[in-house]
Amino acid sequence: MDPRDFARPGASYITCKLVAARPRQMLLCHDGGGNRSVTVASLKVVLPAPKARGLQFVTL
């Protein structure tokens, strides 16, 4: 799942795309190339629920 966060579409767009991910999909988010505070804000909303279910997130 690529929310195209590199294009800076806004936190609500990124969050909606990430929440719509299906089981076993990878989430692709970018942490380079400028201010990524919007991506970080989206991840703070999206990640707690799967983590509470025991899922782990890794860097590739």
Coordinates of C-alpha atoms in Angstrom, one line a residue, residues 2-56:
D2 CA 1.6 3.2 -1.1
P3 CA -0.2 6.3 0.2
R4 CA 2.1 8.5 -1.9
D5 CA 3.1 10.4 1.2
F6 CA 6.2 11.7 -0.7
A7 CA 3.8 13.9 -2.7
R8 CA 2.6 15.5 0.6
P9 CA -1.2 14.9 0.1
G10 CA -2.1 15.7 3.7
A11 CA -2.4 13.7 6.9
S12 CA -6.1 12.8 6.4
Y13 CA -5.4 11.4 2.9
I14 CA -2.4 9.3 4.1
T15 CA -4.4 8.1 7.1
C16 CA -7.3 7.0 5.0
K17 CA -5.1 5.1 2.5
L18 CA -3.2 3.3 5.3
V19 CA -6.4 2.4 7.2
A20 CA -7.7 0.9 3.9
A21 CA -4.8 -1.6 3.7
R22 CA -5.8 -5.2 3.5
P23 CA -4.3 -8.1 5.5
R24 CA -0.8 -9.0 4.5
Q25 CA -0.2 -5.8 2.6
M26 CA 3.0 -3.9 3.2
L27 CA 2.7 -0.2 4.0
L28 CA 5.2 2.0 2.2
C29 CA 6.0 5.3 3.9
H30 CA 8.9 7.7 3.3
D31 CA 11.1 9.3 5.9
G32 CA 13.5 11.3 3.7
G33 CA 13.4 14.2 1.4
G34 CA 12.2 17.0 3.6
N35 CA 9.6 17.5 6.3
R36 CA 7.8 14.3 7.1
S37 CA 5.7 15.5 10.0
V38 CA 2.5 14.8 8.1
T39 CA 3.5 11.1 7.6
V40 CA 4.5 10.8 11.2
A41 CA 1.1 12.3 12.3
S42 CA -0.7 9.7 10.1
L43 CA 1.3 6.8 11.5
K44 CA 0.6 7.9 15.1
V45 CA -3.1 7.4 14.2
V46 CA -2.8 4.2 12.2
L47 CA -0.3 2.1 14.1
P48 CA -1.7 1.6 17.6
A49 CA -4.6 -0.7 16.6
P50 CA -2.5 -3.3 14.7
K51 CA 0.2 -3.1 17.4
A52 CA -2.4 -3.9 20.0
R53 CA -3.3 -7.0 18.1
G54 CA 0.3 -8.2 18.2
L55 CA 1.5 -7.2 14.8
Q56 CA 5.0 -6.0 14.4

